[in-house]
XYZ file of C-alpha atoms in Angstrom:
98
model
C -9.315 42.464 10.471
C -9.765 39.251 12.107
C -12.294 36.771 11.807
C -14.559 36.251 14.755
C -13.158 33.009 16.297
C -16.805 31.254 16.586
C -17.845 32.350 12.812
C -14.252 30.976 11.984
C -14.721 27.754 14.153
C -18.143 27.093 12.164
C -16.974 27.442 8.514
C -13.629 25.134 9.627
C -16.329 22.503 10.592
C -18.379 22.821 7.432
C -15.203 22.564 5.347
C -14.287 19.515 7.232
C -17.576 18.258 6.293
C -17.621 19.590 2.664
C -13.797 17.773 2.260
C -15.149 14.798 3.549
C -18.132 14.681 1.213
C -16.233 15.092 -1.717
C -13.621 12.484 -0.501
C -16.874 9.783 -0.320
C -17.762 11.040 -3.804
C -14.596 10.691 -5.566
C -15.424 10.098 -9.234
C -11.508 9.749 -10.119
C -8.011 9.937 -8.340
C -7.487 13.707 -9.502
C -11.171 14.686 -9.036
C -11.189 18.518 -9.086
C -13.866 19.150 -6.455
C -11.696 17.187 -3.910
C -8.775 19.304 -4.854
C -11.012 22.788 -4.077
C -12.163 20.666 -0.967
C -8.675 20.936 0.136
C -7.645 23.986 -0.243
C -11.340 25.433 1.105
C -10.402 23.179 4.202
C -6.787 24.708 4.356
C -8.281 28.131 3.810
C -10.454 27.753 6.754
C -7.897 26.155 9.321
C -5.789 29.200 8.523
C -8.646 31.742 8.976
C -9.469 29.585 12.445
C -6.351 29.594 13.628
C -5.280 32.833 13.353
C -8.980 34.084 14.632
C -7.890 32.200 17.811
C -4.659 33.416 18.273
C -5.493 37.051 17.960
C -8.870 37.012 20.138
C -7.361 34.527 22.789
C -3.632 34.574 22.542
C -4.229 30.589 22.069
C -1.958 28.230 19.582
C -3.520 25.027 18.084
C -1.800 21.697 19.016
C -1.255 21.518 15.396
C -0.602 22.737 11.823
C -0.683 22.745 8.343
C 2.123 21.464 6.622
C 4.227 24.038 4.420
C 5.392 23.528 0.870
C 9.253 23.973 0.664
C 8.371 24.551 -3.107
C 11.543 22.981 -5.688
C 13.967 22.146 -3.001
C 12.174 18.839 -1.857
C 10.882 18.360 -4.904
C 13.727 17.441 -6.909
C 14.364 14.935 -3.780
C 10.802 13.628 -4.400
C 10.603 13.283 -7.601
C 13.744 11.178 -7.551
C 12.014 8.779 -4.857
C 8.611 8.784 -6.235
C 8.873 7.717 -9.622
C 6.936 4.672 -9.709
C 4.411 6.696 -7.034
C 1.225 8.319 -7.916
C 1.642 12.126 -8.821
C -1.843 13.289 -8.001
C -0.976 14.110 -4.615
C 2.547 15.831 -4.841
C 1.460 18.798 -3.270
C 0.146 17.129 0.397
C 2.044 16.420 2.778
C 0.377 14.410 6.073
C 2.041 15.932 9.083
C 1.259 13.617 12.494
C 0.733 15.490 15.991
C 0.584 14.107 19.411
C -1.872 15.192 21.444
C -1.345 15.019 24.635
């Protein structure tokens, strides 16, 4: 069953605020509250995206980056030997909106 788009939007906005609050109150580089807020935010985005698509046939101008599992992990490990490993599973996607 598809979520109500308005309710999904409210949840998405609330999860953005919760993520911001977790980041602003971060106690360490690997604070589990930030990781949890990240996961909730990603899930809320997916629900909102699906609700808008199902209800209105509209797609959003951006998408979450997909994890490529182990295929990129080997390459990333070679390139990031000296880098901080706390955010290995996160990828930033830049989207230009006209």
